[in-house]
Coordinates of C-alpha atoms and ligand atoms in Angstrom, one line a residue:
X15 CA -42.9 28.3 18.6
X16 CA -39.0 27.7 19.7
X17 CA -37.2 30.0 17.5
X18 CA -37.9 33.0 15.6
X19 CA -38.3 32.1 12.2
X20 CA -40.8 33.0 9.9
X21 CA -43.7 30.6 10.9
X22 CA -46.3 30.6 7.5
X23 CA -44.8 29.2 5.1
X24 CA -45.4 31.1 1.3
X25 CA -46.9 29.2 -1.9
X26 CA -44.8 27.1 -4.0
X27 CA -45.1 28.0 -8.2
X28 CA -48.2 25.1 -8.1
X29 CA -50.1 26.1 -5.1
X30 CA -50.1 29.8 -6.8
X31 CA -51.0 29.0 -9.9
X32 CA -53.8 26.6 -8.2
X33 CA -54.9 29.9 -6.0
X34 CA -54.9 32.0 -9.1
X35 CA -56.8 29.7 -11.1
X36 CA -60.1 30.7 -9.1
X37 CA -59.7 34.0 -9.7
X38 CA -62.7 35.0 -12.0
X39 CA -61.3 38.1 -13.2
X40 CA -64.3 39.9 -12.3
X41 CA -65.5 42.7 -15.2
X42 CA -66.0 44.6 -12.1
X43 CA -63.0 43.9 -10.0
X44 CA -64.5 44.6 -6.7
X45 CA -61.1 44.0 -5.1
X46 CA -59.2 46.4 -5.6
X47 CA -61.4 49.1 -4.0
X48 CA -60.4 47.7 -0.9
X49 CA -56.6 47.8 -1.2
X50 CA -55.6 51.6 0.6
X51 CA -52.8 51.9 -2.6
X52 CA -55.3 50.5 -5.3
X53 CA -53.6 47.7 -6.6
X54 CA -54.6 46.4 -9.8
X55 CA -55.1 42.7 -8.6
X56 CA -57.2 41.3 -11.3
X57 CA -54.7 42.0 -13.7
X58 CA -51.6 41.0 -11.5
X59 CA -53.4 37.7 -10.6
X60 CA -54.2 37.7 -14.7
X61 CA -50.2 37.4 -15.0
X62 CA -50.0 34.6 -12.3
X63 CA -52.1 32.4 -14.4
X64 CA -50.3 32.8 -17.6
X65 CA -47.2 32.4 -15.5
X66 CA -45.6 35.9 -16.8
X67 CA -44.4 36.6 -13.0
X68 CA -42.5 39.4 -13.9
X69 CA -45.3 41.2 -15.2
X70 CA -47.6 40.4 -12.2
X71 CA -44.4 41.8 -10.3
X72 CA -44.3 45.2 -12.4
X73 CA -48.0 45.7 -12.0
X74 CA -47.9 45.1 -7.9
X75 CA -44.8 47.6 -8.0
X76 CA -46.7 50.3 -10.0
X77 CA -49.0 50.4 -6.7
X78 CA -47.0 48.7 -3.9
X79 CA -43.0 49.5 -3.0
X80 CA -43.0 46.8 -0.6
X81 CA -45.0 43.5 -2.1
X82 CA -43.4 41.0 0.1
X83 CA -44.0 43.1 3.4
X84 CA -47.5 43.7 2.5
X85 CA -48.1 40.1 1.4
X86 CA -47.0 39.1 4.6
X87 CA -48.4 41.4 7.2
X88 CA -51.6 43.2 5.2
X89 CA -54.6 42.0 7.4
X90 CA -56.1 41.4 3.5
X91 CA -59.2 39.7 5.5
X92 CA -60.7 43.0 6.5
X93 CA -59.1 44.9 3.0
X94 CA -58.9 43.3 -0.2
X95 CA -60.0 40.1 0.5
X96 CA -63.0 41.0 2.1
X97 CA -64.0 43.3 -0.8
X98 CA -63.4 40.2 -3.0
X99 CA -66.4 38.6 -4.6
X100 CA -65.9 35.6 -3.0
X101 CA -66.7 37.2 0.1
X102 CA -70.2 36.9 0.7
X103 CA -72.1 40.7 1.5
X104 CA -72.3 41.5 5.4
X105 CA -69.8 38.7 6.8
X106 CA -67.1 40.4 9.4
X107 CA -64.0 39.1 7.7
X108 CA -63.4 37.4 4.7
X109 CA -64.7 34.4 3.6
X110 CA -62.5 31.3 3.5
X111 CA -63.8 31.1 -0.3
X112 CA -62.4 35.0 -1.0
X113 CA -59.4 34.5 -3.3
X114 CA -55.8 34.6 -1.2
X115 CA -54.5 37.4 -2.9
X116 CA -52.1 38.4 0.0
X117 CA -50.7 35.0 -0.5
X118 CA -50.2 35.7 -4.5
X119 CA -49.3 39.2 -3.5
X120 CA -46.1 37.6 -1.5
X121 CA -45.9 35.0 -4.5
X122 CA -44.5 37.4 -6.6
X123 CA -43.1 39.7 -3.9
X124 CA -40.6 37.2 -3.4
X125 CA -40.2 36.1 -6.8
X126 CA -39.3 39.7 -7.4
X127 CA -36.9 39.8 -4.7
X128 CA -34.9 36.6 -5.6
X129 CA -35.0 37.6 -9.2
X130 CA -33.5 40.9 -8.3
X131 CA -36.0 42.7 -10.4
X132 CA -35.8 46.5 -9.4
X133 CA -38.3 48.7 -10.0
X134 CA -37.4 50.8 -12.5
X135 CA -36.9 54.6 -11.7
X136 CA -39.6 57.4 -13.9
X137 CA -36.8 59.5 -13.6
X138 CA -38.4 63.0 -14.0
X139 CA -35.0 65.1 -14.3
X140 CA -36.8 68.3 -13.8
X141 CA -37.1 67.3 -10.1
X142 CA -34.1 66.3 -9.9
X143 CA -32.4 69.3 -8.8
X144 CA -35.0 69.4 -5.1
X145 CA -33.8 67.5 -2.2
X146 CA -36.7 66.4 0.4
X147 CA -36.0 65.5 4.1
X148 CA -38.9 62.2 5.2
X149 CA -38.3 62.2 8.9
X150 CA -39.0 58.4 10.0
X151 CA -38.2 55.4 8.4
X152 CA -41.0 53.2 9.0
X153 CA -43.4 52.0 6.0
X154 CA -45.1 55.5 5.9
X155 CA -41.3 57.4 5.1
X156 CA -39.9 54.5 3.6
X157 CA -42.9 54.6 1.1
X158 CA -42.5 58.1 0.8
X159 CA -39.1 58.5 0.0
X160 CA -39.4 55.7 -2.4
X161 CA -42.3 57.8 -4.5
X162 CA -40.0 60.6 -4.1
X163 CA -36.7 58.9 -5.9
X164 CA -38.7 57.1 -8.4
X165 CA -39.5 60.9 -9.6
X166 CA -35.7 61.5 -9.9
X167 CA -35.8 63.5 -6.1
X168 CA -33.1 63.6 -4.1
X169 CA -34.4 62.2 -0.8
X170 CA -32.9 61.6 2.5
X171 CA -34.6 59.5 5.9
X172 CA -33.8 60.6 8.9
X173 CA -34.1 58.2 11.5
X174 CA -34.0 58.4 15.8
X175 CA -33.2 54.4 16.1
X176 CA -30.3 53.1 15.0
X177 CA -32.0 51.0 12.5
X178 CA -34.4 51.7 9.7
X179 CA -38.5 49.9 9.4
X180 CA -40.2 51.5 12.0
X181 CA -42.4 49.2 13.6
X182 CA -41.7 46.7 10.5
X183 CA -38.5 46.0 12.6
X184 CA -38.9 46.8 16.2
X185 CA -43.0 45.8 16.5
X186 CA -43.5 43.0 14.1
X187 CA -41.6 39.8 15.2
X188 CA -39.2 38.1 12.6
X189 CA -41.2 35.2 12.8
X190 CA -43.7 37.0 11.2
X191 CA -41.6 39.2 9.1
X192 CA -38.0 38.4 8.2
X193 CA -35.3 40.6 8.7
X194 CA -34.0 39.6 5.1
X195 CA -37.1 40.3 3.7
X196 CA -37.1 43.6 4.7
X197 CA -33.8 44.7 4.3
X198 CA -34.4 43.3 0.7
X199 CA -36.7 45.6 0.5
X200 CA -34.8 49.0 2.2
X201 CA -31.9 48.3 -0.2
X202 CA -33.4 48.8 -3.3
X203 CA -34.7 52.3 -1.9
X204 CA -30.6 53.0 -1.3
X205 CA -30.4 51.8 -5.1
X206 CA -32.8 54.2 -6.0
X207 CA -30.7 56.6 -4.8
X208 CA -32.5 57.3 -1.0
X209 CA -29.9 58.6 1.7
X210 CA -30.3 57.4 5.0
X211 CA -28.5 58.5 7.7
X212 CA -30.4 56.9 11.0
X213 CA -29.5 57.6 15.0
X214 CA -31.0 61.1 13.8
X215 CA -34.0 63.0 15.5
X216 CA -35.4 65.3 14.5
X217 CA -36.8 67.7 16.7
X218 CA -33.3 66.7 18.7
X219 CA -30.5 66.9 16.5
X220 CA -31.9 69.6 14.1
X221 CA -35.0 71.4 13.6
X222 CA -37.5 71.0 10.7
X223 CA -36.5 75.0 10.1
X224 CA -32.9 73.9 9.6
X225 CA -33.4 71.4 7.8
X226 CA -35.4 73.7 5.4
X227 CA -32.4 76.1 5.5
X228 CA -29.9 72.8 4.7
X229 CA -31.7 73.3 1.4
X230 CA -34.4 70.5 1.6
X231 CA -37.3 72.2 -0.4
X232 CA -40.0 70.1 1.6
X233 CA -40.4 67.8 4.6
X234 CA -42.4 64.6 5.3
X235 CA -43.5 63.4 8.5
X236 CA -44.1 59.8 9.0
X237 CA -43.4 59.8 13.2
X238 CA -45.8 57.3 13.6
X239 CA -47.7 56.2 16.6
X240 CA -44.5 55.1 19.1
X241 CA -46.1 56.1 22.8
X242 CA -47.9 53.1 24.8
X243 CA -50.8 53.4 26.6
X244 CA -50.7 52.3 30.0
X245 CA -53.9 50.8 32.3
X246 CA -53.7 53.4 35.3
X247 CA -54.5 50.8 37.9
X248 CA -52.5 50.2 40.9
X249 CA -49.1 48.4 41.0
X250 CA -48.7 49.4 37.4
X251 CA -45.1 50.4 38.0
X252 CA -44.1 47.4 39.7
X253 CA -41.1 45.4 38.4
X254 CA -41.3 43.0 35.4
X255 CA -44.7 45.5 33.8
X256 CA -43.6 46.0 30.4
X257 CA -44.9 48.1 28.0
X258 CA -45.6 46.1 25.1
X259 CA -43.3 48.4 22.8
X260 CA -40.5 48.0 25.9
X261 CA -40.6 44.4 25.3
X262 CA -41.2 43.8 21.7
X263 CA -38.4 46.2 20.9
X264 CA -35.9 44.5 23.7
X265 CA -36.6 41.5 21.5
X266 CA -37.0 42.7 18.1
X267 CA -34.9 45.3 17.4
X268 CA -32.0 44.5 20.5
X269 CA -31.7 40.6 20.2
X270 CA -32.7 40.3 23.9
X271 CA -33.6 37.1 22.9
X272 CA -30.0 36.3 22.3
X273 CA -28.4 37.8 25.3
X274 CA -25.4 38.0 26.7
X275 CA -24.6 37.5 22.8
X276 CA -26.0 41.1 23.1
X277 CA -26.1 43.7 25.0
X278 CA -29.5 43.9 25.9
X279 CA -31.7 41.7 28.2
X280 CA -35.2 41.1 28.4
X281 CA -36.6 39.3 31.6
X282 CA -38.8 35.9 31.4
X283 CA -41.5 35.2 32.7
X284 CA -43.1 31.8 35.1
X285 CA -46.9 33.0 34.7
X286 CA -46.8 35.8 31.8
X287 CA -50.3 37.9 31.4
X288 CA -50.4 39.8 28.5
X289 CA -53.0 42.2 28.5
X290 CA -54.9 44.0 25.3
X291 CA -56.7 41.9 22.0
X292 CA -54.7 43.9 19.1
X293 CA -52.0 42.4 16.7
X294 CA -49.1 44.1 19.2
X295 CA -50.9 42.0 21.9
X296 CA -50.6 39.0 19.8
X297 CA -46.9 39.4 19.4
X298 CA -46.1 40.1 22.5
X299 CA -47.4 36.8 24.0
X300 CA -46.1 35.0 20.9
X301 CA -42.6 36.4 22.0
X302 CA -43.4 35.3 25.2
X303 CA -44.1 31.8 24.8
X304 CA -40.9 31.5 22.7
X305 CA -38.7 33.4 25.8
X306 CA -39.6 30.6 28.1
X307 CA -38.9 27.5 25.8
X308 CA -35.8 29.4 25.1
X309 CA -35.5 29.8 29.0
X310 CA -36.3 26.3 29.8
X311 CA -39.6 27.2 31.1
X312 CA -43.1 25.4 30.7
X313 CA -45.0 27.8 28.8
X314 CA -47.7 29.6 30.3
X315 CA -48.7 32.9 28.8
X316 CA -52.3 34.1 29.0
X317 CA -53.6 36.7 26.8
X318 CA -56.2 38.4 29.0
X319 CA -59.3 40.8 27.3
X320 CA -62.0 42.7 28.5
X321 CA -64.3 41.8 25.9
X322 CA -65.0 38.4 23.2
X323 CA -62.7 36.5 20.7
X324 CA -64.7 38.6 18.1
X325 CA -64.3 42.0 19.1
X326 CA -60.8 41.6 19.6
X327 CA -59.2 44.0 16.6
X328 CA -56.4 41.5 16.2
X329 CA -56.0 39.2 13.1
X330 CA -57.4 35.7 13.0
X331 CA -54.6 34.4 11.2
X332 CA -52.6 35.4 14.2
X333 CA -55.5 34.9 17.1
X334 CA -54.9 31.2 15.1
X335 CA -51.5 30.8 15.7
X336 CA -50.9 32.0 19.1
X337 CA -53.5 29.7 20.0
X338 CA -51.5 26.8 18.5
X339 CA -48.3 28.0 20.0
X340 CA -50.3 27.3 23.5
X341 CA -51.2 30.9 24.3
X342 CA -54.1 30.7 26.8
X343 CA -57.2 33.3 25.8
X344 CA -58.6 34.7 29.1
X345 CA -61.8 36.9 27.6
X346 CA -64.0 39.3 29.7
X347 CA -61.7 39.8 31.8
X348 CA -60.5 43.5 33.2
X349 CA -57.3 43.8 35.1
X350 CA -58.5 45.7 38.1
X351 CA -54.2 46.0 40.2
X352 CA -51.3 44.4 40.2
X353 CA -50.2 42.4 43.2
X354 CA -46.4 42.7 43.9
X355 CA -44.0 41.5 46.8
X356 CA -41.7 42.7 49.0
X357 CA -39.0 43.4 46.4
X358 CA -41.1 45.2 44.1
X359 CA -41.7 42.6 41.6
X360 CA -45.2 41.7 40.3
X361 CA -46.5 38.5 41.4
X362 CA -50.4 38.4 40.4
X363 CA -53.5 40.3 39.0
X364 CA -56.5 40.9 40.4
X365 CA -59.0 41.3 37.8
X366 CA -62.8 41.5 37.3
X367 CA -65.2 39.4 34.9
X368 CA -67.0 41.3 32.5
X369 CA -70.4 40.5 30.3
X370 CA -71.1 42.7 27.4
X371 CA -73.5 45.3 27.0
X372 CA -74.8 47.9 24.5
X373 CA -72.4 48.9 21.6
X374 CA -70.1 51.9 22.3
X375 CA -68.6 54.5 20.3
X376 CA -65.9 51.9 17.8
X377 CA -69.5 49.5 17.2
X378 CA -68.1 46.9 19.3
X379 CA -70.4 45.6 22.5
X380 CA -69.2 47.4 25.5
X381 CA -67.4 45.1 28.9
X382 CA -69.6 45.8 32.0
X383 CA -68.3 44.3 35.0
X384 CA -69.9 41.8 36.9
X385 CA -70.6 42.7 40.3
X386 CA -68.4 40.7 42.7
X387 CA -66.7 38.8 40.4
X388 CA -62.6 39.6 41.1
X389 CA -60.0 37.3 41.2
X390 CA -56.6 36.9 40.9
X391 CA -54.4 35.1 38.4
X392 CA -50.8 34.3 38.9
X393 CA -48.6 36.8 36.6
X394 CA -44.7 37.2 37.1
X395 CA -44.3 39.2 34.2
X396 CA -46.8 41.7 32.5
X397 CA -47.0 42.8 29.2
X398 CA -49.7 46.1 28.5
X399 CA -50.5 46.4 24.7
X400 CA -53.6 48.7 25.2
X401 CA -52.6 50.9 22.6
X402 CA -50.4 53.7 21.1
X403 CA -50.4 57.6 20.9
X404 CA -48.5 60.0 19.0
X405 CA -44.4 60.5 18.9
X406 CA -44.4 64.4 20.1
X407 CA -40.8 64.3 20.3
X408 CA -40.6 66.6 17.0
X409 CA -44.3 67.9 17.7
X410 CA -43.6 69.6 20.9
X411 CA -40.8 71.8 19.5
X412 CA -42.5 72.7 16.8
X413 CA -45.8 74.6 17.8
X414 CA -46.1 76.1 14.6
X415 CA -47.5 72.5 13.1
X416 CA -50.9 72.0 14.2
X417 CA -51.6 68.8 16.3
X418 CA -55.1 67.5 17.7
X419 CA -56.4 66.8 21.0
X420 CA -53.8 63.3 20.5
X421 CA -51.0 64.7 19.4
X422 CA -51.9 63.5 16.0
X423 CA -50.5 65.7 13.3
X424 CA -53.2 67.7 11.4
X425 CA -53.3 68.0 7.5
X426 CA -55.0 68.8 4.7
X427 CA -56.8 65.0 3.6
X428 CA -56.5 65.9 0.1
X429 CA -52.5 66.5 -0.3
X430 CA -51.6 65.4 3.4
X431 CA -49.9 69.0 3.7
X432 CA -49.5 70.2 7.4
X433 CA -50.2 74.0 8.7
X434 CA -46.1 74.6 7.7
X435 CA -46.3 75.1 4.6
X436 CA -44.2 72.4 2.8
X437 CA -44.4 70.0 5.3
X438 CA -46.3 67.1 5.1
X439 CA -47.5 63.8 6.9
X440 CA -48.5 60.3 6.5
X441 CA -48.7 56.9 8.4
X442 CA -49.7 56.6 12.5
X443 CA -48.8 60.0 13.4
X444 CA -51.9 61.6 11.5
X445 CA -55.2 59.7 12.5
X446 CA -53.5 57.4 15.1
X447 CA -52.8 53.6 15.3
X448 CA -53.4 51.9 11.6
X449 CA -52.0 49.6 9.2
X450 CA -48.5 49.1 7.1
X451 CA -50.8 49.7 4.0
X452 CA -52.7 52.2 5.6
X453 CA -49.6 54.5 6.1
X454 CA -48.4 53.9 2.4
X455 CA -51.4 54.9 0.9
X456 CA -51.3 58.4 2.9
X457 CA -47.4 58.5 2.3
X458 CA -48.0 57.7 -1.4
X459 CA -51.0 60.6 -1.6
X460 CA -48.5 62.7 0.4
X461 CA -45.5 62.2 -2.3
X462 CA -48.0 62.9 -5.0
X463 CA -48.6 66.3 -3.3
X464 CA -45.0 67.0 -2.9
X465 CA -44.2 66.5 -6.5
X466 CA -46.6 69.3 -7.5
X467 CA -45.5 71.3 -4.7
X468 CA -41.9 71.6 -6.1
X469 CA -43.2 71.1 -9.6
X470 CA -44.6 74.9 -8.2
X471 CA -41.6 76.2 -6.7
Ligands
LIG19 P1 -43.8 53.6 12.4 O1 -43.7 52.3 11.8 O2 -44.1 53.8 13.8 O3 -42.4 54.4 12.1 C1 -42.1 55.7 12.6 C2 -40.6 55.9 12.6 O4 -40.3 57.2 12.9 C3 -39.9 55.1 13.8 O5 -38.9 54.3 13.2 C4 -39.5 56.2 14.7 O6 -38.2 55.8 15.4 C5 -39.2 57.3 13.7 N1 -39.3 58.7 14.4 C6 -40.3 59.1 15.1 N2 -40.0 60.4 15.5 C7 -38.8 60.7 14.9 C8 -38.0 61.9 14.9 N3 -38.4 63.0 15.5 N4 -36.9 61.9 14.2 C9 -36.5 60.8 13.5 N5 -37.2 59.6 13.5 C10 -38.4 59.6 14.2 N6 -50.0 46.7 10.7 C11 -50.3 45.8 9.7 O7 -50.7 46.2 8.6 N7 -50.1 44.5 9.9 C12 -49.6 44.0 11.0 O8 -49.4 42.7 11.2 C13 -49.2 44.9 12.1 N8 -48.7 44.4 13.2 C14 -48.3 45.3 14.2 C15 -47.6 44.8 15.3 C16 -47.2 45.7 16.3 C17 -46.4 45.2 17.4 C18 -47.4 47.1 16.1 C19 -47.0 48.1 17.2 C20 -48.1 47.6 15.0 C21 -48.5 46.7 14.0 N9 -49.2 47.1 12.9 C22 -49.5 46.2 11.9 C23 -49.4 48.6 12.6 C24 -48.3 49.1 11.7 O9 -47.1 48.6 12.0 C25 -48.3 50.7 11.7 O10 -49.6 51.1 11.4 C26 -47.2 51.2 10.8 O11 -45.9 50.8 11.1 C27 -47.2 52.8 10.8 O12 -46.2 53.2 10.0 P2 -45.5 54.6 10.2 O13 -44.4 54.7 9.2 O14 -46.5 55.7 10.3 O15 -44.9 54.6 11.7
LIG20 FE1 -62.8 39.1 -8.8 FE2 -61.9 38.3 -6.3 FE3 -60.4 37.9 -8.6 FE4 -60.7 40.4 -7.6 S1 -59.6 38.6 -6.6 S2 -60.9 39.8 -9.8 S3 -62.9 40.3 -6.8 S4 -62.4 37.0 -8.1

């Protein structure tokens, strides 16, 4: 909770081999139905046991182009795990019995990575002549583009930030995701031959029109989900409210947490209140907590929700750990305004207490405030991680791609095409907020569809 190295620890050859062992290898291997990119993990946890790691490595990679990002950050408890037959029928999230197959997933991830084992390219030289422009780098173009350059494609990412990952590098803290880990994992898409040339919008610097006449034959869009929601209550613009992508990305992708070293400084907080139950909201008061032992400061960062512990859509591994790092959970509780002084600077919330009532629209029981009930906590800094909407940088300038009533990017489910014909999409920016896997498996369905496209041309 002092620095910002990776906090879980991975297994060690024994403890895989231990974890693997229980793995029954089902006849019906229920699985893999609930991995989004269908990996085949009775047969890569079959190469565990007989300790062939490079096979179990070749098998994730057939599915997976990022094993040791996904074994890290796949919230396997609600996907693979829970379709596990360990899991017993109805529970919310896995069962503690359910095989760890995230675990063994970043087993061999990392075995593959300090090996140096690259995935080898299928190399389909008819293709090779096409070149295909994937506008953002985050897992959805990143996956993408390294479907694409497997086939033999020439394939180029362009990028807004100056750095490539998407939220894998801005959003998720290195604690939780190393920055070696995933530049391991970019590099071997520059091996395969992927161009990236990043500080690049699109929408800005060029047009998806010019890039078509630049002589890309097809475009994918993986803008993903970059906007923050904000609570529209009063004193929401006072000084020291953050956004939670403001902060996170001061952090993570600016080294505020090193400043003056760099150029970029993030404020700390006495009394921080983050406020939101998701995995951004988790990470934000996990980087929290670490600013003020960096700072000198007694920790005291509250994590306040308007609804339970088990309605919150955040993982429990990470509900877990921010609890141990001394995050305080403030539940049924609704920010009702921010208090500020003088100077403009936030100095408390005033907030209502909420019971729950009848299930709304997402299944979960809906906050109801109780009459009466307001208060006020002390809060020098804020931190809002209610959610994220579409990137319409590239959307607005293009009216001739059709966009929904959020922004989102419309396609056809089957092959991810947009209305413009060649263009495609995958990731947050169709379907809103998701998950790293999530946004492979449309980027990898949308890179199947491309490859017939130009197989067409
Ligand atoms: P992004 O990762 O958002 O990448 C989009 C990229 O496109 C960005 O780099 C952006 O700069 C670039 N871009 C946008 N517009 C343009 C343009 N016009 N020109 C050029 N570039 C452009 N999911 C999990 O599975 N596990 C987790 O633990 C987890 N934790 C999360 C923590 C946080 C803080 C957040 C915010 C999300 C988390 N998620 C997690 C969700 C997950 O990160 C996203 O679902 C996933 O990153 C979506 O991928 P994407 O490629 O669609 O978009
Ligand atoms: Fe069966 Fe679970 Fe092993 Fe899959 S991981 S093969 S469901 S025991």
């Amino acid at each position: 909770m002092k620095d910002f190295e990776e906090v879980i620890m991975g297994y060690l050859e024994q403890d895989a081999l231990e974890e693997a062992s229980r793995c029954i290898q089902c006849k019906n291997p229920t699985c893999i139905g609930g991995c989004p990119v269908g990996i085949d993990i009775k047969t890569f946890i079959g190469w565990i046991k007989k300790k062939n790691y490079d096979a179990a490595y070749a098998t994730i990679r057939e599915k997976n182009n990022f094993p040791s990002i996904c074994g890290r950050v796949c919230p396997a408890e609600y996907q693979c795990r829970k379709a596990c037959v360990f899991t017993k029928k109805g529970e919310p999230f896995a069962s503690h019995e359910s095989i760890n197959i995230n675990f063994l997933e970043r087993f061999i991830g990392d075995y593959g990575a300090h090996g140096g084992l690259i995935a080898t390219m299928a190399g389909a030289a008819r293709l090779a002549r096409y070149k295909v422009a994937v506008v953002g780098s985050g897992p959805a173009g990143l996956c993408c583009a390294g479907e694409l350059a497997r086939s033999g494609i020439q394939v180029t990412v362009f990028e807004g930030l100056h750095k490539t990952g998407g939220v894998l590098r801005y959003g998720i803290p290195s604690f939780r995701l190393p920055r070696d880990v995933l530049d391991f994992e970019i590099n071997l898409l520059k091996k395969l031959g992927v161009e990236i040339q990043t500080n690049f919008i699109v929408g800005k610097a060029q047009t998806i029109e010019e890039l078509f006449a630049d002589g890309y034959s097809a475009v994918f869009l993986g803008l993903g989900a970059g906007i923050p929601s904000f609570l529209g209550i009063p004193g929401e613009n006072l000084c020291n409210i953050y956004s939670a992508n403001e902060f996170l990305t001061r952090v993570n992708l600016m080294s505020a947490n090193d400043f003056p070293k760099h150029h970029t400084p993030v404020n700390i907080g006495k009394h921080v209140v983050v406020i939101g139950g998701g995995n951004t909201a988790m990470d934000a008061a996990r980087v929290a907590i670490r600013l003020q032992h960096a700072g000198g400061i007694a920790p005291d960062t509250t994590v306040a929700y308007r609804r339970t512990e088990l309605e919150m859509p955040a993982r429990r591994l990470e509900i877990e750990h921010a609890k141990e790092e001394g995050v305080t959970f403030a539940m049924l509780v609704k920010p009702e305004e921010f208090i500020g002084d003088d100077t403009g600077f936030v100095t408390r919330l005033r907030a209502s207490r909420c019971e729950l009532g009848e299930p709304d629209a997402s299944g979960r029981r809906r906050p109801v405030v109780v009459p009466g009930s307001t208060f006020t906590i002390e809060c020098d800094l804020a931190v809002i991680a209610v959610g994220l909407g579409a990137n319409r940088i590239l959307t607005s300038v293009t009216p001739q791609l059709e966009t929904d009533k959020y922004g989102d990017v419309t396609v056809n489910p089957e092959t991810m095409e947009t209305s413009m014909k060649g263009v495609f999409a995958g990731g947050d920016i169709v379907g809103g907020e998701g998950t790293v896997i999530e946004a492979m498996g449309m980027a990898k369905k949308a890179a199947a569809a491309i490859i017939v496209y130009l197989s067409h041309l």
